[in-house]
Amino acid sequence: LYLKFHYTIMNAELHVIGQQSPDDLDGVRALVASGNLDPAQIVAFLNKTEGNGCVNDFARGYCSHVIHQYLDEVIGAEASSDVLSIMSGGCEGVISPHMNVFSSYPDEGAKKTGGLILGTGRTRDFTPAEIGRLPMVEETAKVVRELMRELELPKEEVHFVQIKCPLISSADVIAARASGEKLVTEDTLKSMGWSRGASSLGVALALGEANPSTVEAAILSDLEVFSSVASSSSGIELKGCEVLVMGNSPKSSSSLRIGHAVMKDAIDREAVLRACAESQGRTEGFEVDRVVNVFAKSEVNPSGLVRGARHTMLQDSDINGTRMSRAVVGAIVSSVLGRTQVYVSGGAEHQGPPGGGPVCAISRID
Amino acid sequence: LYLKFHYTIMNAELHVIGQQSPDDLDGVRALVASGNLDPAQIVAFLNKTEGNGCVNDFARGYCSHVIHQYLDEVIGAEASSDVLSIMSGGCEGVISPHMNVFSSYPDEGAKKTGGLILGTGRTRDFTPAEIGRLPMVEETAKVVRELMRELELPKEEVHFVQIKCPLISSADVIAARASGEKLVTEDTLKSMGWSRGASSLGVALALGEANPSTVEAAILSDLEVFSSVASSSSGIELKGCEVLVMGNSPKSSSSLRIGHAVMKDAIDREAVLRACAESQGRTEGFEVDRVVNVFAKSEVNPSGLVRGARHTMLQDSDINGTRMSRAVVGAIVSSVLGRTQVYVSGGAEHQGPPGGGPVCAISRID
Amino acid sequence: LYLKFHYTIMNAELHVIGQQSPDDLDGVRALVASGNLDPAQIVAFLNKTEGNGCVNDFARGYCSHVIHQYLDEVIGAEASSDVLSIMSGGCEGVISPHMNVFSSYPDEGAKKTGGLILGTGRTRDFTPAEIGRLPMVEETAKVVRELMRELELPKEEVHFVQIKCPLISSADVIAARASGEKLVTEDTLKSMGWSRGASSLGVALALGEANPSTVEAAILSDLEVFSSVASSSSGIELKGCEVLVMGNSPKSSSSLRIGHAVMKDAIDREAVLRACAESQGRTEGFEVDRVVNVFAKSEVNPSGLVRGARHTMLQDSDINGTRMSRAVVGAIVSSVLGRTQVYVSGGAEHQGPPGGGPVCAISRID
Amino acid sequence: LYLKFHYTIMNAELHVIGQQSPDDLDGVRALVASGNLDPAQIVAFLNKTEGNGCVNDFARGYCSHVIHQYLDEVIGAEASSDVLSIMSGGCEGVISPHMNVFSSYPDEGAKKTGGLILGTGRTRDFTPAEIGRLPMVEETAKVVRELMRELELPKEEVHFVQIKCPLISSADVIAARASGEKLVTEDTLKSMGWSRGASSLGVALALGEANPSTVEAAILSDLEVFSSVASSSSGIELKGCEVLVMGNSPKSSSSLRIGHAVMKDAIDREAVLRACAESQGRTEGFEVDRVVNVFAKSEVNPSGLVRGARHTMLQDSDINGTRMSRAVVGAIVSSVLGRTQVYVSGGAEHQGPPGGGPVCAISRID
């Protein structure tokens, strides 16, 4: 169990940096060169990379590779390995490829703001047979609980839990067949959903949103069991789960604040407005220029309907529905912010209600 | 030149009818059976059919085929051939497949409302070599002008001109090569853009938005020359252009009213709001339940940017950008109306500014 | 149970007719006009239509629709409904869209040739919950057995059993959820595989290739249980299974003869050569000009390997592997025949060994 | 102008190494560890990477990145930069992702075999406006001519010229618009074809297959002007052309020999057989186990026909035709060799006749 706590954050920063391609670090280098970003203080990358966002999307791995190659050089391999690099593939529609770089600085007695607090952790690696099953749920819950305990963050102040989780590869399928082991699915694309679902139920378990005795049976089965703050992305480039917990805390001296809401479906613009307002400490209305970014999950409505009318995403055999759902939620969020470097990650199994998903906003409060 | 004028409309109706598949006429049959739709009074079908909306999308043709097969039966082949069947392919994201059935009824001295007025026409068939070139521009302009003249509709009261235009097929390309004739493009997918562009410039020409002496050079070259009300869809199922002119007129006794605006880009929600307001005779605010439907064009921003940030639609070799742009604009319009049977047609060359497009709303005013 | 027997065939014909689009019947009309095809004697259409060949492929339905609309006109609705229209979607790579029109003529004492004999039948419609399960296996087996009995065709003379089977649509999924009924899968694309698999095991059951007591457990589970002559295509346009049994019989006076082999994988060219040879009554070598057409099944190798090396078709999230497998087998068959109007249908669950599939050739023997 | 000559080759090796993913170097590391490959002697990588092989395929760049990162470590950055890394994207159908690693060793007076000889070079970087135009043709021709001169290789002994060429990116298009510069195309996908075409005409020019005075006008216009040995792949990861010339020479002491032929279309299996035979010094017949690998180009037949029948690759708006053409040629070559780690690169503009392409085989001769 790897854990890293960032509860003493001063001037915690979230930099939103555009990318020209998955290996483009020019923006990061420029920020570092200008003294506005100290690479030694980077906590996590939360990136939207271009690619199909599905199984054979190597842009995620490529981006993650060059990030760690760079960090290895500038802060050393050990410190580099502490930095989470969560790559969410797929920049459909207007979504613009970008990095969200979270960094934290020692606060040395700075004024407390009640703002953003971060904690990061990693589960152990999972075997392919564990992916999408109870061990994944429980190990993820364990990391989330530990992070909350160390951050002294009560449930109601947890606003977003971002997870990067593994998938079952073709090689895993072949190996499992050879050994006679039964995987939760042999469909590599579907395995992404199982992995996201089990990880998110881990968050739900940690936050008391799911029942320990029934959570196993709920995986991809009872979608009404969900977390309101979990956001999971699946990728081929890791074997365990990486976890980033975000909340507001009296211990924080950050100038950022987080708020969240739950989109009931892909066109629930009102939920995006509520998350933005909450991030600015309001129940209604907000200043768009103070919003640093919005992070949302999207999902093809499994009922086949949106607002009672049929959608075609479940039976389009040319384009994976996940891609289309990102395009939709990306458009909604972009129209709220008036800009397109927004973070929308697809596949919201047990992340918000079926067809919907959690959304959080981070605003500057000073 | 075929023209049909519907300026004496009483209780002109626009029925929005969901489809379970491209050959599903159950909704139309039910409306006819209930006495709420007289098939003899149908003017035009403006449908969103599921399919890729690109070259090899046969759902459009299939839907059009079953519509005319049905109309042939119930109103006879000649009357059937007068009915426009404009199929816009592609129900990406939340867009729900549906028909917009425009019908008109004799008004017999009913009270004038200053509401919706319709005219339909067809150009002659074009040769493949004419597609995307001046003859297409001029023939389309001729039909639009004739319809405006007969409807006594001044330019400022023309709110939407919907066109269905042909494309260049593989067979056309082969034939042209054999004969040595030079087509505007040999790329069948690109030919859809040339055809939409030339047809739309025809509307611009008729409405004084384009200059007769420079319009030829402008085709797919100077995209700043555009019509604010043209909406063109291209399909393999016809050889000429079908034209539907919509406006408001003192001669109308319809209970419907039309308004329009121009989206400056794919996330310009404000333009959708303005079109809705205008359709209800206001400059701001509207009653969403009075809006019968919204009709919008979408386009991949050819600059490669939306609101200054890079989008990936121009270099996604797996998914045609037109599909993604429909998903985006469909999401924006759906979030305004709170429903998803909305009409968004892709490819807005010379229809609104580059990356944007016209949008119109039709509301009930009684 | 609908059954039709064609055991007294004289000059049984197989016409291979290219199509310019799914609604193109020009070739059929020309053959009829020339007196070379009597529409009243048509037994079945076995078509390769262009489209994705997956769930939202309406080209199959469109083609089938216009065929029956035409037959309704020329031979009446009742006779038309007896004609099987089996549409296999997807003309990937070099495969050229075409129709295989099987017709049979009364032989009135013609010389027996020991050639081709045909029988067609239909199962009852299945409920969505029956698709991919035992009732589908058993009903299909019943029709195959009945046809063999009536045709007096022993197992070893059955060379190809073509089936068109239904799929589970989005609407079916929604209805099943509402009613609490559990379907074999809620993934519409996967349902095509379940349906093909269960139908093909029906053939295997009828031919003694599968064991009645274990067949239910084998469905999409034990892929080593398979039929060597089954060929199943799934489509959204029907609810039951259509069955076409083909064999050689001493009762036949046809000038055509059929042979078959089993491809062990997608590049097993030798099996295609053997099927061609057998159709000409040889064990090796054949005259390519006598081969009227070849009919083959293709499948993505579920092991993830072809000849021991990794393929990427299982993890390509942009293109369904079925499409690629058709391109591959289509290329192999086309290179054998030196022409591209070849019939290759995708998805060979329980049709030949995993990754392979049955192939048959029909040759002219006089 | 960078040039490197490998005319004194002893035990020149071609290693064919499978990859599990684009960043998988395990095979290379194992070969190096076993002493069978000296990284300091590597001349070029010619890889088939998985991805769409079109514009937004980052697997090529990722693979190339990790190769050079590795080489930087083991042989130093300068020597690493001399190694060509030509990535051909797209492993459609049965094509298995793999590397072809060409290495050369000092021969120190070894026996001459008349076998394989290699030379590599690079042109200067091109501006976006030069891509697809005369400067690209001429610069490429210059490098080819220089390599032939230094290798003392006459035209008739040049059997394959592999080129990796750049493409026009979205960023290039935006920059060109800003500066008013006119590019050969603004369609990034089409730019790949222009780049491959111009580079290949450079080879044709160097080999006397094209006329200096008419070559400019021929680019993507007169496809009957072509090289019989050029093979060009386009990618986003470089700005100039990388060139690998292969031939047989009396100066060579390699145990490998190369032969080539021209496929007249995508299913021209006979040409593959001829190339294999020639690589073993025969006109007919060959030992399949001696063939180390086959390298072929594939192309969608621009006539819309293959062997006189319509194909659908030009009007499939869901799948780029290049992908399908690779699947077809990959199937043909794999069926000849009985294995699937074969090199087939898509887009054969001016590489062989329209719809066809060059193919070469490398065999072991001792």
PDB file of C-alpha atoms in Angstrom, chain D residues 143-343:
ATOM      1  CA  VAL D 143      19.349  10.612 -51.528  1.00  0.00           C
ATOM      2  CA  VAL D 144      18.444   7.470 -53.495  1.00  0.00           C
ATOM      3  CA  ARG D 145      20.938   8.328 -56.236  1.00  0.00           C
ATOM      4  CA  GLU D 146      23.693   9.021 -53.739  1.00  0.00           C
ATOM      5  CA  LEU D 147      23.074   5.735 -51.970  1.00  0.00           C
ATOM      6  CA  MET D 148      23.121   3.810 -55.271  1.00  0.00           C
ATOM      7  CA  ARG D 149      26.350   5.522 -56.281  1.00  0.00           C
ATOM      8  CA  GLU D 150      28.094   4.800 -53.006  1.00  0.00           C
ATOM      9  CA  LEU D 151      26.832   1.212 -52.943  1.00  0.00           C
ATOM     10  CA  GLU D 152      27.811   0.831 -56.634  1.00  0.00           C
ATOM     11  CA  LEU D 153      24.345  -0.613 -57.115  1.00  0.00           C
ATOM     12  CA  PRO D 154      22.973  -0.468 -60.670  1.00  0.00           C
ATOM     13  CA  LYS D 155      19.254   0.165 -61.189  1.00  0.00           C
ATOM     14  CA  GLU D 156      18.436  -3.424 -62.005  1.00  0.00           C
ATOM     15  CA  GLU D 157      19.859  -4.584 -58.688  1.00  0.00           C
ATOM     16  CA  VAL D 158      17.771  -2.220 -56.561  1.00  0.00           C
ATOM     17  CA  HIS D 159      14.971  -4.411 -55.223  1.00  0.00           C
ATOM     18  CA  PHE D 160      13.280  -2.295 -52.564  1.00  0.00           C
ATOM     19  CA  VAL D 161      13.491   1.296 -51.454  1.00  0.00           C
ATOM     20  CA  GLN D 162      11.696   1.814 -48.183  1.00  0.00           C
ATOM     21  CA  ILE D 163      10.851   5.377 -47.248  1.00  0.00           C
ATOM     22  CA  LYS D 164       9.357   6.936 -44.189  1.00  0.00           C
ATOM     23  CA  CYS D 165       7.930  10.346 -45.004  1.00  0.00           C
ATOM     24  CA  PRO D 166       6.185  13.112 -43.049  1.00  0.00           C
ATOM     25  CA  LEU D 167       2.580  14.292 -43.183  1.00  0.00           C
ATOM     26  CA  ILE D 168       0.841  17.628 -42.813  1.00  0.00           C
ATOM     27  CA  SER D 169      -0.530  17.998 -39.305  1.00  0.00           C
ATOM     28  CA  SER D 170      -3.457  20.064 -38.087  1.00  0.00           C
ATOM     29  CA  ALA D 171      -0.935  22.438 -36.557  1.00  0.00           C
ATOM     30  CA  ASP D 172       0.721  22.817 -39.971  1.00  0.00           C
ATOM     31  CA  VAL D 173      -2.639  23.621 -41.540  1.00  0.00           C
ATOM     32  CA  ILE D 174      -3.390  26.270 -38.943  1.00  0.00           C
ATOM     33  CA  ALA D 175       0.065  27.812 -39.311  1.00  0.00           C
ATOM     34  CA  ALA D 176      -0.213  27.833 -43.105  1.00  0.00           C
ATOM     35  CA  ARG D 177      -3.557  29.574 -42.974  1.00  0.00           C
ATOM     36  CA  ALA D 178      -2.174  32.186 -40.641  1.00  0.00           C
ATOM     37  CA  SER D 179       0.752  32.853 -42.955  1.00  0.00           C
ATOM     38  CA  GLY D 180      -1.295  32.643 -46.134  1.00  0.00           C
ATOM     39  CA  GLU D 181       0.830  29.788 -47.421  1.00  0.00           C
ATOM     40  CA  LYS D 182      -0.962  27.313 -49.685  1.00  0.00           C
ATOM     41  CA  LEU D 183      -0.433  23.647 -48.822  1.00  0.00           C
ATOM     42  CA  VAL D 184      -0.996  20.828 -51.286  1.00  0.00           C
ATOM     43  CA  THR D 185      -3.971  19.778 -49.140  1.00  0.00           C
ATOM     44  CA  GLU D 186      -5.495  20.839 -45.839  1.00  0.00           C
ATOM     45  CA  ASP D 187      -6.819  17.348 -45.196  1.00  0.00           C
ATOM     46  CA  THR D 188      -4.328  15.723 -42.850  1.00  0.00           C
ATOM     47  CA  LEU D 189      -5.293  12.196 -43.883  1.00  0.00           C
ATOM     48  CA  LYS D 190      -4.973  13.033 -47.587  1.00  0.00           C
ATOM     49  CA  SER D 191      -1.583  14.615 -46.908  1.00  0.00           C
ATOM     50  CA  MET D 192      -0.260  11.152 -46.122  1.00  0.00           C
ATOM     51  CA  GLY D 193      -1.060  10.125 -49.683  1.00  0.00           C
ATOM     52  CA  TRP D 194       0.553  13.234 -51.170  1.00  0.00           C
ATOM     53  CA  SER D 195       3.682  12.629 -49.127  1.00  0.00           C
ATOM     54  CA  ARG D 196       3.902   8.939 -50.034  1.00  0.00           C
ATOM     55  CA  GLY D 197       3.252   9.794 -53.682  1.00  0.00           C
ATOM     56  CA  ALA D 198       5.904  12.484 -53.965  1.00  0.00           C
ATOM     57  CA  SER D 199       8.505  10.417 -52.105  1.00  0.00           C
ATOM     58  CA  SER D 200       7.845   7.409 -54.302  1.00  0.00           C
ATOM     59  CA  LEU D 201       8.147   9.490 -57.440  1.00  0.00           C
ATOM     60  CA  GLY D 202      11.518  10.497 -56.040  1.00  0.00           C
ATOM     61  CA  VAL D 203      12.509   6.843 -56.166  1.00  0.00           C
ATOM     62  CA  ALA D 204      11.029   6.542 -59.662  1.00  0.00           C
ATOM     63  CA  LEU D 205      13.040   9.569 -60.736  1.00  0.00           C
ATOM     64  CA  ALA D 206      16.283   8.148 -59.348  1.00  0.00           C
ATOM     65  CA  LEU D 207      15.683   4.825 -61.061  1.00  0.00           C
ATOM     66  CA  GLY D 208      14.672   6.290 -64.416  1.00  0.00           C
ATOM     67  CA  GLU D 209      11.094   5.156 -64.032  1.00  0.00           C
ATOM     68  CA  ALA D 210       9.807   8.732 -64.206  1.00  0.00           C
ATOM     69  CA  ASN D 211      10.637  11.630 -66.477  1.00  0.00           C
ATOM     70  CA  PRO D 212      12.162  14.705 -64.788  1.00  0.00           C
ATOM     71  CA  SER D 213      10.186  17.085 -66.958  1.00  0.00           C
ATOM     72  CA  THR D 214       6.770  15.564 -66.280  1.00  0.00           C
ATOM     73  CA  VAL D 215       7.161  14.187 -62.781  1.00  0.00           C
ATOM     74  CA  GLU D 216       5.783  17.285 -61.047  1.00  0.00           C
ATOM     75  CA  ALA D 217       2.543  17.142 -63.013  1.00  0.00           C
ATOM     76  CA  ALA D 218       2.241  13.412 -62.330  1.00  0.00           C
ATOM     77  CA  ILE D 219       1.994  13.680 -58.539  1.00  0.00           C
ATOM     78  CA  LEU D 220      -1.295  12.015 -57.490  1.00  0.00           C
ATOM     79  CA  SER D 221      -2.503  12.814 -60.989  1.00  0.00           C
ATOM     80  CA  ASP D 222      -0.983  10.305 -63.398  1.00  0.00           C
ATOM     81  CA  LEU D 223      -0.884   7.103 -61.362  1.00  0.00           C
ATOM     82  CA  GLU D 224       0.479   5.149 -64.287  1.00  0.00           C
ATOM     83  CA  VAL D 225       3.839   6.748 -63.489  1.00  0.00           C
ATOM     84  CA  PHE D 226       5.215   4.634 -60.676  1.00  0.00           C
ATOM     85  CA  SER D 227       8.215   2.939 -59.172  1.00  0.00           C
ATOM     86  CA  SER D 228       8.345  -0.840 -59.077  1.00  0.00           C
ATOM     87  CA  VAL D 229      10.432  -0.917 -55.923  1.00  0.00           C
ATOM     88  CA  ALA D 230       9.358   2.082 -53.827  1.00  0.00           C
ATOM     89  CA  SER D 231       7.570   1.529 -50.551  1.00  0.00           C
ATOM     90  CA  SER D 232       6.613   4.632 -48.615  1.00  0.00           C
ATOM     91  CA  SER D 233       4.958   5.013 -45.238  1.00  0.00           C
ATOM     92  CA  SER D 234       3.849   8.306 -43.826  1.00  0.00           C
ATOM     93  CA  GLY D 235       3.910   9.304 -40.195  1.00  0.00           C
ATOM     94  CA  ILE D 236       3.511  12.285 -37.924  1.00  0.00           C
ATOM     95  CA  GLU D 237       6.794  11.622 -36.117  1.00  0.00           C
ATOM     96  CA  LEU D 238       9.300  13.086 -38.613  1.00  0.00           C
ATOM     97  CA  LYS D 239       9.750  16.084 -40.931  1.00  0.00           C
ATOM     98  CA  GLY D 240      12.060  14.714 -43.627  1.00  0.00           C
ATOM     99  CA  CYS D 241      12.277  11.401 -45.472  1.00  0.00           C
ATOM    100  CA  GLU D 242      14.194   8.417 -44.187  1.00  0.00           C
ATOM    101  CA  VAL D 243      15.423   6.110 -46.954  1.00  0.00           C
ATOM    102  CA  LEU D 244      16.498   2.480 -46.900  1.00  0.00           C
ATOM    103  CA  VAL D 245      17.841   1.098 -50.183  1.00  0.00           C
ATOM    104  CA  MET D 246      18.067  -2.682 -50.559  1.00  0.00           C
ATOM    105  CA  GLY D 247      19.649  -4.666 -53.372  1.00  0.00           C
ATOM    106  CA  ASN D 248      21.882  -7.580 -54.233  1.00  0.00           C
ATOM    107  CA  SER D 249      25.565  -6.927 -54.941  1.00  0.00           C
ATOM    108  CA  PRO D 250      28.753  -8.802 -55.775  1.00  0.00           C
ATOM    109  CA  LYS D 251      30.320  -6.833 -52.906  1.00  0.00           C
ATOM    110  CA  SER D 252      28.004  -8.433 -50.355  1.00  0.00           C
ATOM    111  CA  SER D 253      28.979 -11.270 -48.078  1.00  0.00           C
ATOM    112  CA  SER D 254      25.520 -11.504 -46.556  1.00  0.00           C
ATOM    113  CA  SER D 255      23.688 -14.790 -46.256  1.00  0.00           C
ATOM    114  CA  LEU D 256      20.481 -13.030 -47.255  1.00  0.00           C
ATOM    115  CA  ARG D 257      19.201 -12.330 -50.750  1.00  0.00           C
ATOM    116  CA  ILE D 258      16.377 -10.103 -51.940  1.00  0.00           C
ATOM    117  CA  GLY D 259      13.927 -10.430 -54.827  1.00  0.00           C
ATOM    118  CA  HIS D 260      10.911  -8.416 -55.854  1.00  0.00           C
ATOM    119  CA  ALA D 261       7.843  -8.318 -58.049  1.00  0.00           C
ATOM    120  CA  VAL D 262       4.890  -6.026 -58.637  1.00  0.00           C
ATOM    121  CA  MET D 263       1.410  -6.963 -57.488  1.00  0.00           C
ATOM    122  CA  LYS D 264      -1.070  -5.851 -60.120  1.00  0.00           C
ATOM    123  CA  ASP D 265      -3.845  -5.686 -57.565  1.00  0.00           C
ATOM    124  CA  ALA D 266      -4.541  -6.575 -53.938  1.00  0.00           C
ATOM    125  CA  ILE D 267      -5.184 -10.270 -54.595  1.00  0.00           C
ATOM    126  CA  ASP D 268      -2.265 -10.863 -56.934  1.00  0.00           C
ATOM    127  CA  ARG D 269      -0.871 -13.852 -55.071  1.00  0.00           C
ATOM    128  CA  GLU D 270       1.247 -14.840 -58.043  1.00  0.00           C
ATOM    129  CA  ALA D 271       3.434 -11.747 -57.633  1.00  0.00           C
ATOM    130  CA  VAL D 272       4.160 -12.730 -54.041  1.00  0.00           C
ATOM    131  CA  LEU D 273       5.197 -16.170 -55.251  1.00  0.00           C
ATOM    132  CA  ARG D 274       7.486 -14.618 -57.886  1.00  0.00           C
ATOM    133  CA  ALA D 275       9.179 -12.310 -55.354  1.00  0.00           C
ATOM    134  CA  CYS D 276       9.830 -15.279 -53.069  1.00  0.00           C
ATOM    135  CA  ALA D 277      11.223 -17.341 -55.944  1.00  0.00           C
ATOM    136  CA  GLU D 278      13.470 -14.508 -57.126  1.00  0.00           C
ATOM    137  CA  SER D 279      14.836 -14.006 -53.612  1.00  0.00           C
ATOM    138  CA  GLN D 280      16.032 -17.622 -53.828  1.00  0.00           C
ATOM    139  CA  GLY D 281      17.521 -17.125 -57.266  1.00  0.00           C
ATOM    140  CA  ARG D 282      14.753 -18.995 -59.062  1.00  0.00           C
ATOM    141  CA  THR D 283      12.076 -18.034 -61.524  1.00  0.00           C
ATOM    142  CA  GLU D 284       9.540 -20.422 -60.026  1.00  0.00           C
ATOM    143  CA  GLY D 285       9.084 -22.264 -56.747  1.00  0.00           C
ATOM    144  CA  PHE D 286      10.804 -21.599 -53.446  1.00  0.00           C
ATOM    145  CA  GLU D 287      11.379 -23.038 -49.983  1.00  0.00           C
ATOM    146  CA  VAL D 288       9.023 -21.280 -47.630  1.00  0.00           C
ATOM    147  CA  ASP D 289      11.259 -21.880 -44.619  1.00  0.00           C
ATOM    148  CA  ARG D 290      14.068 -19.931 -46.205  1.00  0.00           C
ATOM    149  CA  VAL D 291      11.942 -16.810 -46.600  1.00  0.00           C
ATOM    150  CA  VAL D 292      12.772 -14.529 -43.676  1.00  0.00           C
ATOM    151  CA  ASN D 293      10.043 -12.039 -44.458  1.00  0.00           C
ATOM    152  CA  VAL D 294       7.974 -10.456 -47.207  1.00  0.00           C
ATOM    153  CA  PHE D 295       7.472  -6.689 -47.539  1.00  0.00           C
ATOM    154  CA  ALA D 296       4.510  -5.471 -49.567  1.00  0.00           C
ATOM    155  CA  LYS D 297       2.535  -2.350 -50.305  1.00  0.00           C
ATOM    156  CA  SER D 298      -1.243  -2.309 -50.446  1.00  0.00           C
ATOM    157  CA  GLU D 299      -3.697   0.147 -51.885  1.00  0.00           C
ATOM    158  CA  VAL D 300      -7.392   0.627 -52.376  1.00  0.00           C
ATOM    159  CA  ASN D 301      -7.971   0.295 -56.083  1.00  0.00           C
ATOM    160  CA  PRO D 302      -8.810   3.859 -57.120  1.00  0.00           C
ATOM    161  CA  SER D 303     -10.921   2.614 -60.036  1.00  0.00           C
ATOM    162  CA  GLY D 304     -13.502   1.341 -57.552  1.00  0.00           C
ATOM    163  CA  LEU D 305     -13.088  -2.102 -59.069  1.00  0.00           C
ATOM    164  CA  VAL D 306     -11.036  -5.224 -58.367  1.00  0.00           C
ATOM    165  CA  ARG D 307     -10.938  -7.698 -61.234  1.00  0.00           C
ATOM    166  CA  GLY D 308     -13.836  -5.846 -62.822  1.00  0.00           C
ATOM    167  CA  ALA D 309     -16.215  -6.003 -59.869  1.00  0.00           C
ATOM    168  CA  ARG D 310     -17.112  -3.137 -57.548  1.00  0.00           C
ATOM    169  CA  HIS D 311     -15.436  -2.895 -54.159  1.00  0.00           C
ATOM    170  CA  THR D 312     -16.802  -0.755 -51.335  1.00  0.00           C
ATOM    171  CA  MET D 313     -13.576   0.574 -49.827  1.00  0.00           C
ATOM    172  CA  LEU D 314     -13.823   4.005 -51.440  1.00  0.00           C
ATOM    173  CA  GLN D 315     -17.224   4.746 -49.998  1.00  0.00           C
ATOM    174  CA  ASP D 316     -16.999   3.206 -46.569  1.00  0.00           C
ATOM    175  CA  SER D 317     -17.149   6.258 -44.354  1.00  0.00           C
ATOM    176  CA  ASP D 318     -16.588   4.244 -41.169  1.00  0.00           C
ATOM    177  CA  ILE D 319     -13.300   2.568 -42.057  1.00  0.00           C
ATOM    178  CA  ASN D 320     -10.516   4.130 -44.015  1.00  0.00           C
ATOM    179  CA  GLY D 321      -9.906   2.053 -47.134  1.00  0.00           C
ATOM    180  CA  THR D 322      -6.186   1.923 -46.445  1.00  0.00           C
ATOM    181  CA  ARG D 323      -6.932  -0.215 -43.413  1.00  0.00           C
ATOM    182  CA  MET D 324      -8.966  -2.672 -45.442  1.00  0.00           C
ATOM    183  CA  SER D 325      -6.360  -2.878 -48.186  1.00  0.00           C
ATOM    184  CA  ARG D 326      -3.744  -3.855 -45.606  1.00  0.00           C
ATOM    185  CA  ALA D 327      -6.052  -6.565 -44.293  1.00  0.00           C
ATOM    186  CA  VAL D 328      -6.433  -7.970 -47.808  1.00  0.00           C
ATOM    187  CA  VAL D 329      -2.757  -7.981 -48.824  1.00  0.00           C
ATOM    188  CA  GLY D 330      -1.790  -9.157 -45.336  1.00  0.00           C
ATOM    189  CA  ALA D 331      -4.090 -12.154 -45.793  1.00  0.00           C
ATOM    190  CA  ILE D 332      -2.653 -12.956 -49.214  1.00  0.00           C
ATOM    191  CA  VAL D 333       0.976 -12.783 -48.043  1.00  0.00           C
ATOM    192  CA  SER D 334       0.226 -14.689 -44.834  1.00  0.00           C
ATOM    193  CA  SER D 335      -1.441 -17.488 -46.787  1.00  0.00           C
ATOM    194  CA  VAL D 336       1.707 -17.791 -48.918  1.00  0.00           C
ATOM    195  CA  LEU D 337       4.086 -17.945 -45.947  1.00  0.00           C
ATOM    196  CA  GLY D 338       1.805 -19.778 -43.519  1.00  0.00           C
ATOM    197  CA  ARG D 339       2.613 -17.151 -40.899  1.00  0.00           C
ATOM    198  CA  THR D 340       1.369 -13.710 -40.030  1.00  0.00           C
ATOM    199  CA  GLN D 341       4.343 -11.580 -38.980  1.00  0.00           C
ATOM    200  CA  VAL D 342       4.393 -10.075 -42.460  1.00  0.00           C
ATOM    201  CA  TYR D 343       5.088  -6.492 -43.422  1.00  0.00           C
TER     202      TYR D 343
END
